[in-house]
Structures are given as structure tokens and as C-alpha cells.
Coordinates of N, CA and C in Angstrom, one line a residue:
X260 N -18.7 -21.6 -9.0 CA -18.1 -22.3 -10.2 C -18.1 -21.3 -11.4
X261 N -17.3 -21.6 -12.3 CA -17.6 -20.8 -13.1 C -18.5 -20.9 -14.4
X262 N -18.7 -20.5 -15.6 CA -19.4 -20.9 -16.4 C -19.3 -22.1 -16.9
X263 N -17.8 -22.7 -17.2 CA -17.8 -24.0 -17.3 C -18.0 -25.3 -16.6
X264 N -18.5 -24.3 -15.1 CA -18.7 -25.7 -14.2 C -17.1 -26.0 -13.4
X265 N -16.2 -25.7 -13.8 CA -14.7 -25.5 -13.3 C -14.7 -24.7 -12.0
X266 N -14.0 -25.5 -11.1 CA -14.1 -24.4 -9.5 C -13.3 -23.0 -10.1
X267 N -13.6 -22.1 -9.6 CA -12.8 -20.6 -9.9 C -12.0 -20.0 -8.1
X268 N -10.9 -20.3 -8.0 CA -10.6 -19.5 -6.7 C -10.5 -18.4 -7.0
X269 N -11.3 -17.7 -6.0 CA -11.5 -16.2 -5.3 C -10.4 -15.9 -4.5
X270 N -10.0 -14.7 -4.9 CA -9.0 -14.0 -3.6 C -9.7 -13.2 -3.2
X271 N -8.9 -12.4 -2.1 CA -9.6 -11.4 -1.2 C -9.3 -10.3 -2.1
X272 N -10.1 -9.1 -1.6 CA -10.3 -7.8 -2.3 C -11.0 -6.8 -1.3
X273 N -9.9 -5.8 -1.2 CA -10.4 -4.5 -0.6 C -11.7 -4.0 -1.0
X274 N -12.8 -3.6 0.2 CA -13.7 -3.1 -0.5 C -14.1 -1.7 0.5
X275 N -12.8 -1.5 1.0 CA -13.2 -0.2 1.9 C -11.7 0.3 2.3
X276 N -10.9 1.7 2.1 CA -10.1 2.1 2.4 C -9.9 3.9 2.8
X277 N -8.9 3.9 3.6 CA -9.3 5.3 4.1 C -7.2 5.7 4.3
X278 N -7.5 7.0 4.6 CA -5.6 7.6 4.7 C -6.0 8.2 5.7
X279 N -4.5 8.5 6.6 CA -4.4 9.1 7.7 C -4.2 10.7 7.0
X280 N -3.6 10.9 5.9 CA -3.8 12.0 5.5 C -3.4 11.6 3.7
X281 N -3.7 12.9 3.1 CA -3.8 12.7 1.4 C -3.4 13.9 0.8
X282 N -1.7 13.7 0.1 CA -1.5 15.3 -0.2 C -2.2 15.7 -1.5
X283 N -2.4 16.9 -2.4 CA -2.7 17.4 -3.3 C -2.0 18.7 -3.1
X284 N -1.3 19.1 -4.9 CA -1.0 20.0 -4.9 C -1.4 20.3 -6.7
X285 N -0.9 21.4 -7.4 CA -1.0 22.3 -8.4 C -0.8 21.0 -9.7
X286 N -0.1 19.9 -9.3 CA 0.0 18.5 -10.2 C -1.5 17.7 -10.2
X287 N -1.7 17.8 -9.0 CA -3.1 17.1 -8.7 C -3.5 16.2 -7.5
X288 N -4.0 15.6 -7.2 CA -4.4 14.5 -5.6 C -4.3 13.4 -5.7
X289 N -3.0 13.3 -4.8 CA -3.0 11.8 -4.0 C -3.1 11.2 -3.0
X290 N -4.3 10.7 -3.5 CA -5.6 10.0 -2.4 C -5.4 8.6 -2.8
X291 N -6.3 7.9 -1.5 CA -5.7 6.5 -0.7 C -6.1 5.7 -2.1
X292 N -7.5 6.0 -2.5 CA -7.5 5.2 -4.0 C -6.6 4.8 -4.9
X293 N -5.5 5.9 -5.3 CA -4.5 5.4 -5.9 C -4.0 4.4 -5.8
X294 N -4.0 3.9 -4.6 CA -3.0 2.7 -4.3 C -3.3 1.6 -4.2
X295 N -4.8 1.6 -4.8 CA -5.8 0.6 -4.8 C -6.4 0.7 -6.6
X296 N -6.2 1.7 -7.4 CA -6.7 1.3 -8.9 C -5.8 0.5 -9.5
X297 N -4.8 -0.3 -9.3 CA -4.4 -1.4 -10.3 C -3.3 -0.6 -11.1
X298 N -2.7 0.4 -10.7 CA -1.8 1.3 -11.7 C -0.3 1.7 -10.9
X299 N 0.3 1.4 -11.1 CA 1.6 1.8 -10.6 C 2.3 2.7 -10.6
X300 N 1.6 3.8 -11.6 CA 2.0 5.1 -12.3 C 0.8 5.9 -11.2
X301 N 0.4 5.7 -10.8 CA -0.6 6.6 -9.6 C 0.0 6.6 -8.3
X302 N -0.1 7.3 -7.6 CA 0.5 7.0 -6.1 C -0.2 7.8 -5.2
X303 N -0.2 7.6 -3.6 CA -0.7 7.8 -2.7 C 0.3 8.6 -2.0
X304 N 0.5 9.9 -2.0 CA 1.0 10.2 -0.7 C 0.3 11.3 0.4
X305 N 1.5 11.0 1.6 CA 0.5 11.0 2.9 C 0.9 12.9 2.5
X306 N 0.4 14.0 3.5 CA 0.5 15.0 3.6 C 0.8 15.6 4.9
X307 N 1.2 14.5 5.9 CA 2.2 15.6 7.2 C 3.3 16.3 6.5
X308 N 4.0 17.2 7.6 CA 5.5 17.5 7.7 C 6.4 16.8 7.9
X309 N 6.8 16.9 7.3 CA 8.3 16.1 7.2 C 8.1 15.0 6.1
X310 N 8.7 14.0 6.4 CA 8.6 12.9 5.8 C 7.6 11.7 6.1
X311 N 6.7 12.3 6.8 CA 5.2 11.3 7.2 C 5.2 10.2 8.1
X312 N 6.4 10.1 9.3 CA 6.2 9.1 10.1 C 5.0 9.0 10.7
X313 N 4.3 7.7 10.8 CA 3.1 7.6 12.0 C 1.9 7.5 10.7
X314 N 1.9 8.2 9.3 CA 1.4 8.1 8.3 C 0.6 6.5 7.6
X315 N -0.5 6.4 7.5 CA -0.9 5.4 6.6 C -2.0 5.5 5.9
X316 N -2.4 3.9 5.4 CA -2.9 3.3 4.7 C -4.2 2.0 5.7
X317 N -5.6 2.9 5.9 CA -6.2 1.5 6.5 C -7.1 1.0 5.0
X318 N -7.6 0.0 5.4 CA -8.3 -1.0 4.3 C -8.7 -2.4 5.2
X319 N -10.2 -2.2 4.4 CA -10.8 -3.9 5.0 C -10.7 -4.8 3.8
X320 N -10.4 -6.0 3.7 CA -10.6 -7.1 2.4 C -11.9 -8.1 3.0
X321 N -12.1 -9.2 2.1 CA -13.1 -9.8 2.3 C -11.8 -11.1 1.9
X322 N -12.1 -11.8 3.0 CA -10.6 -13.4 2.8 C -11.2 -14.2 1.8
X323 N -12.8 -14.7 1.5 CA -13.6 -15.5 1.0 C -12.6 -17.2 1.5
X324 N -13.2 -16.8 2.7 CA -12.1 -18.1 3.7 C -10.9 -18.4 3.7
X325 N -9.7 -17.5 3.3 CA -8.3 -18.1 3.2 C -7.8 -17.4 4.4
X326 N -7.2 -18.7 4.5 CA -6.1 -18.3 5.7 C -5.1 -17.9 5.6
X327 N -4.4 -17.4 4.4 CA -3.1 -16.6 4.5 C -3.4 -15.9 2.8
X328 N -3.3 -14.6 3.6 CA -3.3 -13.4 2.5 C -2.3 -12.5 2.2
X329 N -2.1 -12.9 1.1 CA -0.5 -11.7 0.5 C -0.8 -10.4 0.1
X330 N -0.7 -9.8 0.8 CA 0.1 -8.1 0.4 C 1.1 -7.6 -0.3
X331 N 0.8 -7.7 -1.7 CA 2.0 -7.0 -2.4 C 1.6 -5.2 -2.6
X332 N 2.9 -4.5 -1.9 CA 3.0 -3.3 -2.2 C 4.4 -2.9 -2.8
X333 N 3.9 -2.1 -3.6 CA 4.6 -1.2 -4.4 C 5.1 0.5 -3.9
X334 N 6.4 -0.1 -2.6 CA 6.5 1.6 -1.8 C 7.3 2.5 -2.5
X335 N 6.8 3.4 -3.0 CA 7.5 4.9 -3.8 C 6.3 5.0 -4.6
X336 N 7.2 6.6 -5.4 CA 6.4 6.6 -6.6 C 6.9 5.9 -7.6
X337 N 6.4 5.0 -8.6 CA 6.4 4.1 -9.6 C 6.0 4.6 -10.8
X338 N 5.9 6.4 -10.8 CA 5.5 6.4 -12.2 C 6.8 6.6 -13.0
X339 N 8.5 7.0 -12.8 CA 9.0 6.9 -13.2 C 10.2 6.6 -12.8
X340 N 12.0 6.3 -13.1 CA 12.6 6.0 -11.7 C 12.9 7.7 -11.3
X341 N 13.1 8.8 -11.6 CA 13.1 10.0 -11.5 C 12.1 10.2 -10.3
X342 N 10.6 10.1 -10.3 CA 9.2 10.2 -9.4 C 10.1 9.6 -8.5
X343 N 10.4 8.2 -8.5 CA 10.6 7.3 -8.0 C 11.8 8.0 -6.4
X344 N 13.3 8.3 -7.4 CA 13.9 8.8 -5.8 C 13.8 9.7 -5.8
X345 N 13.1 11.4 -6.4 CA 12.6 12.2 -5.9 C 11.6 12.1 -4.5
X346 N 10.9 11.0 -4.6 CA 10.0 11.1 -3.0 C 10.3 9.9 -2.1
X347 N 9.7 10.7 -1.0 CA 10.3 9.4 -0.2 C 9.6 8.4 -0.3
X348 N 10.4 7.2 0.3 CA 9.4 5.6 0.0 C 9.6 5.1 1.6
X349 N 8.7 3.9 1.7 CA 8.9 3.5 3.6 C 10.2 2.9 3.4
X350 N 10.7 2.6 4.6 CA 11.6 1.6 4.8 C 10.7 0.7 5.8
X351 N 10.9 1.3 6.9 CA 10.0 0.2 7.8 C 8.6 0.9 8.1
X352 N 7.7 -0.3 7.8 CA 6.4 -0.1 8.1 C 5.9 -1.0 9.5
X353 N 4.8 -0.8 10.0 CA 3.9 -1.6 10.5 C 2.7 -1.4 10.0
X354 N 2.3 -3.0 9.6 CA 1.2 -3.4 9.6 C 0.2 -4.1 10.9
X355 N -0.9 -3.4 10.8 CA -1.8 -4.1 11.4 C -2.9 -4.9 10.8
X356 N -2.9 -5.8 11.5 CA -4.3 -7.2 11.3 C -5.5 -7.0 12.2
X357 N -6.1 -6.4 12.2 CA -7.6 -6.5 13.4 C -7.0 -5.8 14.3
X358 N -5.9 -5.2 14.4 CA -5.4 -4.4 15.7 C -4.3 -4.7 15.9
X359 N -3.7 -6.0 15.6 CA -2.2 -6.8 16.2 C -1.8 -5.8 15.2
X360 N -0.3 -5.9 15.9 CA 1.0 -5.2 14.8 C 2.6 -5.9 14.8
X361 N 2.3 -5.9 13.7 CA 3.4 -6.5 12.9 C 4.7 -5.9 12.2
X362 N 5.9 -5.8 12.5 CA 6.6 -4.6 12.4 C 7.8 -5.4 10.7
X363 N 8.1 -4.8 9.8 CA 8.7 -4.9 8.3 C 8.9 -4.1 7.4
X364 N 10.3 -4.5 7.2 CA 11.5 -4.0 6.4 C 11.2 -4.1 4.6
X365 N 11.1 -2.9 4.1 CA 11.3 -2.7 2.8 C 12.3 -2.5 2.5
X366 N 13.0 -3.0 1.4 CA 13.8 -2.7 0.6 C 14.2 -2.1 -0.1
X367 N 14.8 -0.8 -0.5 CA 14.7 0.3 -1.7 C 14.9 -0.4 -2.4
X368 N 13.6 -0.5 -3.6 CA 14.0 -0.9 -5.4 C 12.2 -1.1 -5.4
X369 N 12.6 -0.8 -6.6 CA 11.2 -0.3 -7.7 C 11.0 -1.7 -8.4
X370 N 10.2 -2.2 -7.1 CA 9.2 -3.2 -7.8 C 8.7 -3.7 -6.4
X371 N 7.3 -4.5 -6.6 CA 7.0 -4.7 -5.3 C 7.2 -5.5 -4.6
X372 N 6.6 -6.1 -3.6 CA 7.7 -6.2 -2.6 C 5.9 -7.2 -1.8
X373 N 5.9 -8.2 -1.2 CA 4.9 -9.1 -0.3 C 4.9 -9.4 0.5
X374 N 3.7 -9.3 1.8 CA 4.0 -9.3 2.4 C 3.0 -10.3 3.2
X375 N 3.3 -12.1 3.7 CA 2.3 -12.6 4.2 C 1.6 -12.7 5.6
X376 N 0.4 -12.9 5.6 CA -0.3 -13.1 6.7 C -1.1 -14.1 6.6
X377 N -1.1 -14.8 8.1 CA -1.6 -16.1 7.8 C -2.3 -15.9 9.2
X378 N -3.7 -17.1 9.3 CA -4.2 -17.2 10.8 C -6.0 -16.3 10.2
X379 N -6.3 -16.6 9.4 CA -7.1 -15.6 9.1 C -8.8 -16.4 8.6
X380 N -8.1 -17.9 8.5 CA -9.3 -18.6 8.3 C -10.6 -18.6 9.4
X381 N -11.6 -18.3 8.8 CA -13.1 -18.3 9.5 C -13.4 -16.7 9.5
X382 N -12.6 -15.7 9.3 CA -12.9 -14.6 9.2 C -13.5 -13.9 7.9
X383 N -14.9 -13.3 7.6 CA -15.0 -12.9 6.8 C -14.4 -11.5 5.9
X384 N -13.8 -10.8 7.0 CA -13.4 -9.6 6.6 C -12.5 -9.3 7.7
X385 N -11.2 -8.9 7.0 CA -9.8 -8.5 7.8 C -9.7 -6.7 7.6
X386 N -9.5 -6.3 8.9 CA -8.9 -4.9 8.7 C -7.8 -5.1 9.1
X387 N -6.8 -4.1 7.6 CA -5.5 -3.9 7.9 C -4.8 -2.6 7.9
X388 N -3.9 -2.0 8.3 CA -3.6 -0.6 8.6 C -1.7 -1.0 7.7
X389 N -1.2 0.0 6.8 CA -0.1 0.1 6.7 C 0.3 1.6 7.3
X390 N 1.6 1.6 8.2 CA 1.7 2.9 8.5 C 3.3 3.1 8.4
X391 N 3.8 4.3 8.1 CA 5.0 4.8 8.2 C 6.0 5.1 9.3
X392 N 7.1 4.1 9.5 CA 8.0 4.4 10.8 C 9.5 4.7 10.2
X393 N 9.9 4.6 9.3 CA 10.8 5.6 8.7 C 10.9 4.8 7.2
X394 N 11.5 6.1 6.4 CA 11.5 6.1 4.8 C 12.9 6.4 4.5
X395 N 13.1 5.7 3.1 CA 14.2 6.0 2.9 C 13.7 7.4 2.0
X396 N 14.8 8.7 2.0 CA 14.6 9.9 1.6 C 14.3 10.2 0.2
X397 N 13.7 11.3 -0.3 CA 13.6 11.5 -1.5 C 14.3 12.7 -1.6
X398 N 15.3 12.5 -2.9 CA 16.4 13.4 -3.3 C 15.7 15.0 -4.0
X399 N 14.3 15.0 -3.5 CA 13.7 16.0 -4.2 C 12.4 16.8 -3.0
X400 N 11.6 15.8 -3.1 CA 10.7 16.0 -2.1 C 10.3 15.4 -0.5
X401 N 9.6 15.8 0.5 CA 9.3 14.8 1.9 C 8.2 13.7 1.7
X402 N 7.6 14.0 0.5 CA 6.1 13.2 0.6 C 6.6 11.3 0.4
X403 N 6.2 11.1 1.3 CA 6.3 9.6 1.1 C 5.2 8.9 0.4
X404 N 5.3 8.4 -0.5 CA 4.2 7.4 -0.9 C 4.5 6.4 -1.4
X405 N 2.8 5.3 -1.5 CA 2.5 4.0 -2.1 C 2.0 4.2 -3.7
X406 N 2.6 3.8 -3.9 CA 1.9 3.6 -5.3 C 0.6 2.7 -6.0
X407 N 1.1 1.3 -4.9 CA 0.0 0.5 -5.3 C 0.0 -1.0 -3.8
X408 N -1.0 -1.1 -3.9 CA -1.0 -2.1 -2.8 C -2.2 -3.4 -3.7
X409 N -2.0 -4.3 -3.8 CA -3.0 -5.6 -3.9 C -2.7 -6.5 -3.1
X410 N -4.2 -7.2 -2.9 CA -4.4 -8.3 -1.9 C -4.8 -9.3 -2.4
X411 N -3.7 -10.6 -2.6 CA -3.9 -11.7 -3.4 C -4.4 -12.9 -2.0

């Protein structure tokens, strides 16, 4: 409850995340955190060759009992529209739930984008994996990234 005695619903919240890889260069490091501080002007990208297929994003949340949890990601870089189609962004991702996989279509456009899962009641903690199966290109660079990911 909250101070007034009023119920307060809780959403889930990441409290553990990791990258399949994390570029950094002479600008500075984009690591998996970025895509998790609440900023849209930060971004995560992966650091293979090419354009980062096979590339992601894992993370555990805490449901605090809900059965269907929204993923809204924000795919590219979002700190400017220039950032934006200079790098690559996903087109199709798969996500994984506890291990199942779930295969979905982004959109090109700069704003984010949700994505639901349901079936989750009784579980205290969900791991989820975002990973890269192709991106739409960046007119500048290969690095694909997230900018921001929350879990409502």
C-alpha cells in the first residue's frame, strides 16, 4: 500500500542484464546498461562484424505476479534522427521467455515500439533474451543498436 493506504500497482523491473557483445569506440561505450537507464539518447550497441546478427540483449525482471508483461523497445539510436539512420536498427528480432522463442517484426521509425507477453503468472522472475536476425541498415555505420528497452 502506499502511504495513503491506496493500493499502489507494481510493475516488473529488470534487475539483472548482460550483452552478447558491447561496442566502444574514441566517442565512448555502449554497454547493455544503456538500454536500461531510462534515456533514449544512450544506446547499446552490439560489437560483431557486420551488422550484428545472432547479437543481443539478456535480462531477468521480477513480474511481482503479472501475467502479461510489456516490452517496450526503442530499436536504433534515438539520440538524434541523423544517430538514428546512420546505425543499424533490428528489423526482426527474437525474443526469448525462459528459453521459448518468439520470433517479431519491427518497424523502421523512431519511437518505440511493444512488445506483449502473457502466461507468466506464478513466476517470480522471467528471463528474457532480445537477439538480432536482421536490421534494417545504417546509411553510415554496421553497429546495430537499442537504445532503450522498459518493462511495464
Amino acid at each position: 500500500p502506499s502511504a495513503s493506504g491506496a493500493r499502489v500497482q507494481l510493475t516488473p523491473r529488470v534487475i539483472r542484464y548482460t550483452a552478447t557483445s558491447q561496442h566502444s569506440d574514441k566517442y565512448g561505450s555502449y554497454t547493455a546498461i544503456n538500454a536500461f537507464d531510462g534515456l533514449t539518447y544512450t544506446t547499446w550497441a552490439e560489437s560483431a562484424s557486420g551488422y550484428g546478427i545472432g547479437e543481443g540483449i539478456m535480462f531477468t525482471c521480477a513480474t511481482f505476479g503479472q501475467d502479461t508483461i510489456s516490452i517496450e523497445i526503442w530499436a536504433g539510436y534515438h539520440k538524434s534522427s541523423s544517430t538514428y539512420s546512420n546505425n543499424g536498427r533490428p528489423k526482426d528480432i527474437t525474443v526469448t521467455v525462459d528459453g521459448s522463442a518468439q520470433s517479431f517484426t519491427q518497424s523502421d521509425r523512431m519511437s518505440s515500439q511493444t512488445i506483449t507477453i502473457s502466461g507468466q503468472a506464478g513466476k517470480p522472475f522471467v528471463e528474457f533474451g532480445i537477439y538480432i536476425d536482421s536490421v534494417y541498415k545504417g546509411k553510415r555505420w554496421q553497429d546495430t543498436c537499442i537504445s532503450e528497452i522498459q518493462v511495464h
